[in-house]
């Protein structure tokens, strides 16, 4: 169980074979995703939202761990499992995105000051509700069909995992993958990022950070204090980029339904509010990303090698 109350696989046990432990972690994450889908039946919006959130988080953890095994399990199996998990996540994304927009509007309504800005937020909520872009205006039987389809697909993916040969997975191969992941993240924040990056670049940066963060979580037992510190730093980066992405979705919806706003000034007000917040979040992400990835790759690798005793591999 994570600190935010979301169930997750237990970190690998250093006293057991590495190959079996990573197999176990993958199976556990799929089990959590299936259980989350099973819990989606409630007609209470918050419970449905939580079920989708847990399923998507479990799939992200599954993909992050699977990435650590690339080159150690048969390429065809790795590619098919990666694509399947990615596609299931994409099926769930629109359900999650509607909930996020509603939560964003609620938060903005509480955070903004001044009558004019509060009224702009209220108008945006009314416009998007009328356009049926919010979860409260949806027929959730459609969502149930998607969840049911994903659940059955996850069961099939779990059977695929059970049939894969994990014998070649060992400590050194996993450290090689961590080395690669760290280099990619460091490159993106020290050599390849600025405040003018477009949304696709920022989103790719976020995916890289999350993948590294969740991968480290699967081996946090090798040095709980130090690795959790790295995880927290990367999570801070991902959080800023995630909030920016969520605001970009709200921004896109406002633009898509711009002609529905009865007051042009109110629409411009909410657009300005979103743009200002996004600019601050992007600056925060660049700053925290550079700080989180400041350690040179050689030092990052040596720390893992020193902490992770090879006898478990």
mmCIF file of C-alpha atoms in Angstrom:
data_model
loop_
_atom_site.group_PDB
_atom_site.id
_atom_site.type_symbol
_atom_site.label_atom_id
_atom_site.label_comp_id
_atom_site.label_asym_id
_atom_site.label_seq_id
_atom_site.Cartn_x
_atom_site.Cartn_y
_atom_site.Cartn_z
ATOM 1 C CA UNK A 1 0.000 0.000 0.000
ATOM 2 C CA UNK A 2 1.405 3.398 -0.964
ATOM 3 C CA UNK A 3 1.278 6.462 1.258
ATOM 4 C CA UNK A 4 -1.669 7.870 -0.717
ATOM 5 C CA UNK A 5 -3.683 4.729 0.055
ATOM 6 C CA UNK A 6 -3.423 3.181 -3.422
ATOM 7 C CA UNK A 7 -2.577 -0.565 -3.367
ATOM 8 C CA UNK A 8 0.676 -1.426 -5.104
ATOM 9 C CA UNK A 9 3.015 -4.382 -5.399
ATOM 10 C CA UNK A 10 5.528 -4.950 -2.632
ATOM 11 C CA UNK A 11 9.129 -4.070 -3.544
ATOM 12 C CA UNK A 12 11.300 -6.966 -4.690
ATOM 13 C CA UNK A 13 12.688 -9.179 -1.938
ATOM 14 C CA UNK A 14 16.489 -9.195 -2.133
ATOM 15 C CA UNK A 15 16.651 -12.679 -0.641
ATOM 16 C CA UNK A 16 14.711 -14.202 -3.526
ATOM 17 C CA UNK A 17 15.635 -14.686 -7.197
ATOM 18 C CA UNK A 18 15.370 -11.434 -9.131
ATOM 19 C CA UNK A 19 13.567 -13.077 -12.050
ATOM 20 C CA UNK A 20 10.798 -14.473 -9.851
ATOM 21 C CA UNK A 21 10.416 -11.237 -7.927
ATOM 22 C CA UNK A 22 9.870 -9.121 -11.028
ATOM 23 C CA UNK A 23 7.429 -11.698 -12.338
ATOM 24 C CA UNK A 24 5.560 -11.438 -9.023
ATOM 25 C CA UNK A 25 5.471 -7.638 -9.174
ATOM 26 C CA UNK A 26 3.968 -7.678 -12.681
ATOM 27 C CA UNK A 27 1.297 -10.186 -11.650
ATOM 28 C CA UNK A 28 0.416 -8.192 -8.529
ATOM 29 C CA UNK A 29 0.034 -4.948 -10.463
ATOM 30 C CA UNK A 30 -2.317 -6.583 -12.955
ATOM 31 C CA UNK A 31 -4.288 -8.046 -10.048
ATOM 32 C CA UNK A 32 -4.677 -4.557 -8.550
ATOM 33 C CA UNK A 33 -5.839 -3.202 -11.913
ATOM 34 C CA UNK A 34 -8.443 -5.967 -12.245
ATOM 35 C CA UNK A 35 -9.664 -5.399 -8.681
ATOM 36 C CA UNK A 36 -9.981 -1.674 -9.400
ATOM 37 C CA UNK A 37 -12.149 -2.424 -12.439
ATOM 38 C CA UNK A 38 -14.312 -4.696 -10.279
ATOM 39 C CA UNK A 39 -14.880 -1.824 -7.833
ATOM 40 C CA UNK A 40 -16.151 0.564 -10.522
ATOM 41 C CA UNK A 41 -19.802 -0.521 -10.214
ATOM 42 C CA UNK A 42 -20.769 2.196 -7.722
ATOM 43 C CA UNK A 43 -23.019 4.992 -8.976
ATOM 44 C CA UNK A 44 -21.190 7.455 -6.737
ATOM 45 C CA UNK A 45 -18.939 9.666 -8.881
ATOM 46 C CA UNK A 46 -16.059 9.752 -6.406
ATOM 47 C CA UNK A 47 -15.922 5.953 -6.143
ATOM 48 C CA UNK A 48 -15.991 5.502 -9.893
ATOM 49 C CA UNK A 49 -13.241 8.090 -10.251
ATOM 50 C CA UNK A 50 -11.127 6.333 -7.634
ATOM 51 C CA UNK A 51 -11.567 2.977 -9.376
ATOM 52 C CA UNK A 52 -10.373 4.420 -12.679
ATOM 53 C CA UNK A 53 -7.477 6.170 -10.963
ATOM 54 C CA UNK A 54 -6.319 2.950 -9.284
ATOM 55 C CA UNK A 55 -6.593 0.913 -12.460
ATOM 56 C CA UNK A 56 -4.579 3.458 -14.450
ATOM 57 C CA UNK A 57 -1.920 3.744 -11.740
ATOM 58 C CA UNK A 58 -1.523 -0.035 -11.608
ATOM 59 C CA UNK A 59 -1.107 -0.130 -15.390
ATOM 60 C CA UNK A 60 1.520 2.615 -15.236
ATOM 61 C CA UNK A 61 3.439 0.670 -12.599
ATOM 62 C CA UNK A 62 3.141 -2.481 -14.714
ATOM 63 C CA UNK A 63 4.557 -0.683 -17.762
ATOM 64 C CA UNK A 64 7.382 0.891 -15.759
ATOM 65 C CA UNK A 65 8.477 -2.482 -14.392
ATOM 66 C CA UNK A 66 8.058 -4.136 -17.788
ATOM 67 C CA UNK A 67 10.396 -1.505 -19.230
ATOM 68 C CA UNK A 68 13.104 -2.657 -16.792
ATOM 69 C CA UNK A 69 12.887 -6.152 -18.286
ATOM 70 C CA UNK A 70 13.375 -5.172 -21.914
ATOM 71 C CA UNK A 71 16.118 -7.304 -23.407
ATOM 72 C CA UNK A 72 15.788 -9.908 -20.647
ATOM 73 C CA UNK A 73 12.498 -11.464 -21.716
ATOM 74 C CA UNK A 74 11.603 -12.539 -25.288
ATOM 75 C CA UNK A 75 11.205 -9.443 -27.472
ATOM 76 C CA UNK A 76 7.862 -10.573 -28.914
ATOM 77 C CA UNK A 77 6.407 -11.103 -25.434
ATOM 78 C CA UNK A 78 7.740 -7.772 -24.194
ATOM 79 C CA UNK A 79 6.339 -5.842 -27.140
ATOM 80 C CA UNK A 80 2.903 -7.466 -27.040
ATOM 81 C CA UNK A 81 2.534 -6.933 -23.275
ATOM 82 C CA UNK A 82 3.709 -3.332 -23.547
ATOM 83 C CA UNK A 83 1.232 -2.557 -26.335
ATOM 84 C CA UNK A 84 -1.637 -4.288 -24.527
ATOM 85 C CA UNK A 85 -1.020 -2.396 -21.260
ATOM 86 C CA UNK A 86 -0.664 0.888 -23.141
ATOM 87 C CA UNK A 87 -3.910 0.338 -25.041
ATOM 88 C CA UNK A 88 -5.845 -0.537 -21.863
ATOM 89 C CA UNK A 89 -4.577 2.665 -20.274
ATOM 90 C CA UNK A 90 -5.686 4.644 -23.309
ATOM 91 C CA UNK A 91 -9.159 3.120 -23.108
ATOM 92 C CA UNK A 92 -9.445 4.396 -19.544
ATOM 93 C CA UNK A 93 -7.925 7.829 -20.158
ATOM 94 C CA UNK A 94 -11.063 9.621 -21.447
ATOM 95 C CA UNK A 95 -12.970 8.456 -18.359
ATOM 96 C CA UNK A 96 -10.261 9.839 -16.095
ATOM 97 C CA UNK A 97 -9.918 13.082 -18.070
ATOM 98 C CA UNK A 98 -13.563 14.086 -17.607
ATOM 99 C CA UNK A 99 -13.260 13.598 -13.861
ATOM 100 C CA UNK A 100 -10.079 15.672 -13.780
ATOM 101 C CA UNK A 101 -11.739 18.581 -15.575
ATOM 102 C CA UNK A 102 -14.544 18.614 -12.999
ATOM 103 C CA UNK A 103 -12.030 18.516 -10.135
ATOM 104 C CA UNK A 104 -10.025 21.315 -11.749
ATOM 105 C CA UNK A 105 -13.047 23.564 -12.021
ATOM 106 C CA UNK A 106 -13.953 22.885 -8.382
ATOM 107 C CA UNK A 107 -10.395 23.696 -7.288
ATOM 108 C CA UNK A 108 -10.215 26.851 -9.401
ATOM 109 C CA UNK A 109 -13.509 28.018 -7.940
ATOM 110 C CA UNK A 110 -11.990 27.797 -4.463
ATOM 111 C CA UNK A 111 -8.565 29.218 -5.347
ATOM 112 C CA UNK A 112 -9.242 32.248 -7.538
ATOM 113 C CA UNK A 113 -9.840 35.634 -5.965
ATOM 114 C CA UNK A 114 -12.034 38.427 -7.198
ATOM 115 C CA UNK A 115 -15.641 38.398 -8.344
ATOM 116 C CA UNK A 116 -14.767 38.566 -12.050
ATOM 117 C CA UNK A 117 -12.504 35.500 -11.996
ATOM 118 C CA UNK A 118 -14.886 33.463 -9.838
ATOM 119 C CA UNK A 119 -17.700 34.246 -12.227
ATOM 120 C CA UNK A 120 -15.513 33.189 -15.181
ATOM 121 C CA UNK A 121 -14.865 29.808 -13.530
ATOM 122 C CA UNK A 122 -18.588 29.317 -12.842
ATOM 123 C CA UNK A 123 -19.421 30.178 -16.435
ATOM 124 C CA UNK A 124 -16.830 27.732 -17.743
ATOM 125 C CA UNK A 125 -18.386 24.990 -15.609
ATOM 126 C CA UNK A 126 -21.867 25.827 -16.903
ATOM 127 C CA UNK A 127 -20.715 25.871 -20.522
ATOM 128 C CA UNK A 128 -18.892 22.541 -20.276
ATOM 129 C CA UNK A 129 -21.809 20.934 -18.431
ATOM 130 C CA UNK A 130 -24.189 22.067 -21.170
ATOM 131 C CA UNK A 131 -21.792 20.581 -23.708
ATOM 132 C CA UNK A 132 -21.841 17.272 -21.747
ATOM 133 C CA UNK A 133 -18.072 17.420 -21.249
ATOM 134 C CA UNK A 134 -18.243 16.688 -17.512
ATOM 135 C CA UNK A 135 -18.807 13.313 -15.757
ATOM 136 C CA UNK A 136 -22.027 14.390 -14.053
ATOM 137 C CA UNK A 137 -23.636 14.785 -17.480
ATOM 138 C CA UNK A 138 -22.632 11.345 -18.824
ATOM 139 C CA UNK A 139 -24.491 8.051 -19.062
ATOM 140 C CA UNK A 140 -22.226 5.867 -16.929
ATOM 141 C CA UNK A 141 -23.519 2.677 -18.526
ATOM 142 C CA UNK A 142 -21.189 3.559 -21.407
ATOM 143 C CA UNK A 143 -18.298 3.754 -18.964
ATOM 144 C CA UNK A 144 -19.215 0.368 -17.515
ATOM 145 C CA UNK A 145 -18.917 -1.202 -20.953
ATOM 146 C CA UNK A 146 -15.401 0.211 -21.323
ATOM 147 C CA UNK A 147 -14.395 -0.953 -17.846
ATOM 148 C CA UNK A 148 -15.746 -4.443 -18.517
ATOM 149 C CA UNK A 149 -13.827 -4.659 -21.788
ATOM 150 C CA UNK A 150 -10.601 -3.547 -20.087
ATOM 151 C CA UNK A 151 -11.104 -5.991 -17.230
ATOM 152 C CA UNK A 152 -11.409 -8.958 -19.582
ATOM 153 C CA UNK A 153 -8.363 -7.761 -21.479
ATOM 154 C CA UNK A 154 -6.355 -7.541 -18.266
ATOM 155 C CA UNK A 155 -7.245 -11.114 -17.415
ATOM 156 C CA UNK A 156 -5.880 -12.178 -20.792
ATOM 157 C CA UNK A 157 -2.718 -10.131 -20.203
ATOM 158 C CA UNK A 158 -2.230 -11.831 -16.837
ATOM 159 C CA UNK A 159 -2.322 -15.215 -18.584
ATOM 160 C CA UNK A 160 0.272 -13.959 -21.057
ATOM 161 C CA UNK A 161 2.579 -12.893 -18.215
ATOM 162 C CA UNK A 162 2.264 -16.344 -16.667
ATOM 163 C CA UNK A 163 3.514 -17.953 -19.892
ATOM 164 C CA UNK A 164 6.601 -15.757 -20.364
ATOM 165 C CA UNK A 165 10.138 -16.942 -19.634
ATOM 166 C CA UNK A 166 11.711 -14.608 -17.021
ATOM 167 C CA UNK A 167 14.837 -16.695 -16.356
ATOM 168 C CA UNK A 168 17.216 -14.191 -17.998
ATOM 169 C CA UNK A 169 16.103 -11.309 -15.758
ATOM 170 C CA UNK A 170 18.860 -10.473 -13.283
ATOM 171 C CA UNK A 171 20.285 -7.613 -11.245
ATOM 172 C CA UNK A 172 22.750 -6.437 -13.879
ATOM 173 C CA UNK A 173 20.232 -6.332 -16.717
ATOM 174 C CA UNK A 174 17.809 -4.315 -14.582
ATOM 175 C CA UNK A 175 20.544 -1.867 -13.537
ATOM 176 C CA UNK A 176 21.401 -1.421 -17.220
ATOM 177 C CA UNK A 177 17.807 -0.372 -17.857
ATOM 178 C CA UNK A 178 17.843 2.031 -14.896
ATOM 179 C CA UNK A 179 21.063 3.533 -16.251
ATOM 180 C CA UNK A 180 19.384 4.120 -19.603
ATOM 181 C CA UNK A 181 16.261 5.607 -18.001
ATOM 182 C CA UNK A 182 18.285 7.991 -15.828
ATOM 183 C CA UNK A 183 20.300 9.188 -18.832
ATOM 184 C CA UNK A 184 17.116 9.903 -20.766
ATOM 185 C CA UNK A 185 15.577 11.913 -17.930
ATOM 186 C CA UNK A 186 18.773 13.820 -17.263
ATOM 187 C CA UNK A 187 19.136 14.672 -20.940
ATOM 188 C CA UNK A 188 15.623 16.018 -21.093
ATOM 189 C CA UNK A 189 16.086 18.395 -18.166
ATOM 190 C CA UNK A 190 19.705 19.416 -18.603
ATOM 191 C CA UNK A 191 20.165 19.430 -22.372
ATOM 192 C CA UNK A 192 16.762 19.401 -24.026
ATOM 193 C CA UNK A 193 14.172 21.479 -22.203
ATOM 194 C CA UNK A 194 13.138 25.121 -22.060
ATOM 195 C CA UNK A 195 10.051 27.154 -21.310
ATOM 196 C CA UNK A 196 9.020 27.220 -24.988
ATOM 197 C CA UNK A 197 8.662 23.431 -25.285
ATOM 198 C CA UNK A 198 5.335 22.346 -26.750
ATOM 199 C CA UNK A 199 2.841 20.116 -24.971
ATOM 200 C CA UNK A 200 3.998 16.913 -26.688
ATOM 201 C CA UNK A 201 7.562 17.470 -25.457
ATOM 202 C CA UNK A 202 6.418 18.240 -21.925
ATOM 203 C CA UNK A 203 4.172 15.171 -21.940
ATOM 204 C CA UNK A 204 7.064 12.972 -23.081
ATOM 205 C CA UNK A 205 9.231 14.418 -20.296
ATOM 206 C CA UNK A 206 6.502 13.551 -17.811
ATOM 207 C CA UNK A 207 6.242 9.967 -19.079
ATOM 208 C CA UNK A 208 9.995 9.494 -18.743
ATOM 209 C CA UNK A 209 9.992 10.835 -15.190
ATOM 210 C CA UNK A 210 7.029 8.703 -14.117
ATOM 211 C CA UNK A 211 8.550 5.578 -15.661
ATOM 212 C CA UNK A 212 11.792 6.102 -13.743
ATOM 213 C CA UNK A 213 9.979 6.982 -10.517
ATOM 214 C CA UNK A 214 7.757 3.901 -10.631
ATOM 215 C CA UNK A 215 10.632 1.671 -11.664
ATOM 216 C CA UNK A 216 12.633 2.798 -8.638
ATOM 217 C CA UNK A 217 9.612 2.105 -6.425
ATOM 218 C CA UNK A 218 9.761 -1.561 -7.461
ATOM 219 C CA UNK A 219 13.289 -1.864 -5.995
ATOM 220 C CA UNK A 220 12.939 0.587 -3.097
ATOM 221 C CA UNK A 221 13.871 -2.207 -0.677
ATOM 222 C CA UNK A 222 17.523 -2.134 -1.801
ATOM 223 C CA UNK A 223 17.954 1.170 0.060
ATOM 224 C CA UNK A 224 14.601 2.442 1.349
ATOM 225 C CA UNK A 225 15.744 5.834 2.615
ATOM 226 C CA UNK A 226 17.829 6.939 -0.371
ATOM 227 C CA UNK A 227 15.559 5.528 -3.071
ATOM 228 C CA UNK A 228 12.449 7.018 -1.490
ATOM 229 C CA UNK A 229 14.248 10.361 -1.538
ATOM 230 C CA UNK A 230 14.850 9.997 -5.282
ATOM 231 C CA UNK A 231 11.251 8.886 -5.789
ATOM 232 C CA UNK A 232 9.918 11.958 -3.951
ATOM 233 C CA UNK A 233 12.079 14.273 -6.052
ATOM 234 C CA UNK A 234 10.915 12.695 -9.317
ATOM 235 C CA UNK A 235 7.307 12.671 -8.119
ATOM 236 C CA UNK A 236 7.486 16.422 -7.549
ATOM 237 C CA UNK A 237 8.564 16.888 -11.175
ATOM 238 C CA UNK A 238 5.844 14.574 -12.477
ATOM 239 C CA UNK A 239 3.252 16.339 -10.340
ATOM 240 C CA UNK A 240 4.023 19.752 -11.836
ATOM 241 C CA UNK A 241 3.969 18.350 -15.372
ATOM 242 C CA UNK A 242 0.782 16.408 -14.614
ATOM 243 C CA UNK A 243 -1.030 19.486 -13.345
ATOM 244 C CA UNK A 244 0.123 21.361 -16.431
ATOM 245 C CA UNK A 245 -1.244 18.604 -18.660
ATOM 246 C CA UNK A 246 -4.569 18.619 -16.804
ATOM 247 C CA UNK A 247 -4.851 22.374 -17.250
ATOM 248 C CA UNK A 248 -4.072 21.935 -20.942
ATOM 249 C CA UNK A 249 -7.126 19.648 -21.217
ATOM 250 C CA UNK A 250 -9.325 22.301 -19.601
ATOM 251 C CA UNK A 251 -7.764 24.903 -21.882
ATOM 252 C CA UNK A 252 -8.573 22.765 -24.931
ATOM 253 C CA UNK A 253 -12.186 22.262 -23.834
ATOM 254 C CA UNK A 254 -12.682 25.982 -23.289
ATOM 255 C CA UNK A 255 -11.288 26.604 -26.762
ATOM 256 C CA UNK A 256 -13.427 23.859 -28.301
ATOM 257 C CA UNK A 257 -16.602 25.334 -26.836
ATOM 258 C CA UNK A 258 -15.579 28.998 -27.048
ATOM 259 C CA UNK A 259 -18.659 29.944 -29.079
ATOM 260 C CA UNK A 260 -20.924 28.729 -26.254
ATOM 261 C CA UNK A 261 -19.698 31.383 -23.818
ATOM 262 C CA UNK A 262 -22.306 34.169 -23.535
ATOM 263 C CA UNK A 263 -19.622 36.562 -22.245
ATOM 264 C CA UNK A 264 -16.410 36.871 -24.268
ATOM 265 C CA UNK A 265 -14.640 38.694 -21.438
ATOM 266 C CA UNK A 266 -15.379 35.836 -19.044
ATOM 267 C CA UNK A 267 -13.960 33.329 -21.533
ATOM 268 C CA UNK A 268 -10.806 35.406 -21.927
ATOM 269 C CA UNK A 269 -10.526 35.651 -18.162
ATOM 270 C CA UNK A 270 -10.544 31.871 -17.668
ATOM 271 C CA UNK A 271 -8.126 31.448 -20.592
ATOM 272 C CA UNK A 272 -5.721 33.921 -18.988
ATOM 273 C CA UNK A 273 -6.024 32.218 -15.612
ATOM 274 C CA UNK A 274 -5.187 28.851 -17.150
ATOM 275 C CA UNK A 275 -2.275 30.239 -19.190
ATOM 276 C CA UNK A 276 -0.732 31.939 -16.136
ATOM 277 C CA UNK A 277 -0.986 28.773 -14.048
ATOM 278 C CA UNK A 278 0.507 26.645 -16.805
ATOM 279 C CA UNK A 279 3.460 28.989 -17.200
ATOM 280 C CA UNK A 280 4.234 28.765 -13.478
ATOM 281 C CA UNK A 281 3.916 24.979 -13.460
ATOM 282 C CA UNK A 282 6.235 24.597 -16.442
ATOM 283 C CA UNK A 283 8.864 26.774 -14.763
ATOM 284 C CA UNK A 284 8.498 24.690 -11.598
ATOM 285 C CA UNK A 285 8.857 21.449 -13.569
ATOM 286 C CA UNK A 286 12.055 22.620 -15.265
ATOM 287 C CA UNK A 287 13.570 23.733 -11.960
ATOM 288 C CA UNK A 288 12.646 20.596 -10.026
ATOM 289 C CA UNK A 289 13.526 18.352 -12.983
ATOM 290 C CA UNK A 290 17.036 19.731 -13.171
ATOM 291 C CA UNK A 291 17.463 19.345 -9.439
ATOM 292 C CA UNK A 292 16.061 15.788 -9.325
ATOM 293 C CA UNK A 293 18.313 14.605 -12.168
ATOM 294 C CA UNK A 294 21.457 16.531 -11.214
ATOM 295 C CA UNK A 295 23.449 13.362 -10.333
ATOM 296 C CA UNK A 296 25.713 12.254 -13.227
ATOM 297 C CA UNK A 297 24.705 8.884 -14.749
ATOM 298 C CA UNK A 298 27.906 7.157 -13.626
ATOM 299 C CA UNK A 299 27.242 8.117 -10.001
ATOM 300 C CA UNK A 300 23.607 7.084 -10.241
ATOM 301 C CA UNK A 301 24.603 3.658 -11.537
ATOM 302 C CA UNK A 302 27.325 3.179 -8.921
ATOM 303 C CA UNK A 303 24.869 3.892 -6.118
ATOM 304 C CA UNK A 304 22.537 1.156 -7.388
ATOM 305 C CA UNK A 305 25.384 -1.298 -7.797
ATOM 306 C CA UNK A 306 26.697 -0.576 -4.302
ATOM 307 C CA UNK A 307 23.285 -0.889 -2.654
ATOM 308 C CA UNK A 308 22.014 -3.887 -4.553
ATOM 309 C CA UNK A 309 23.947 -6.968 -3.492
ATOM 310 C CA UNK A 310 24.446 -9.312 -6.469
ATOM 311 C CA UNK A 311 23.736 -12.528 -4.572
ATOM 312 C CA UNK A 312 19.985 -12.186 -5.163
ATOM 313 C CA UNK A 313 20.421 -12.255 -8.950
#
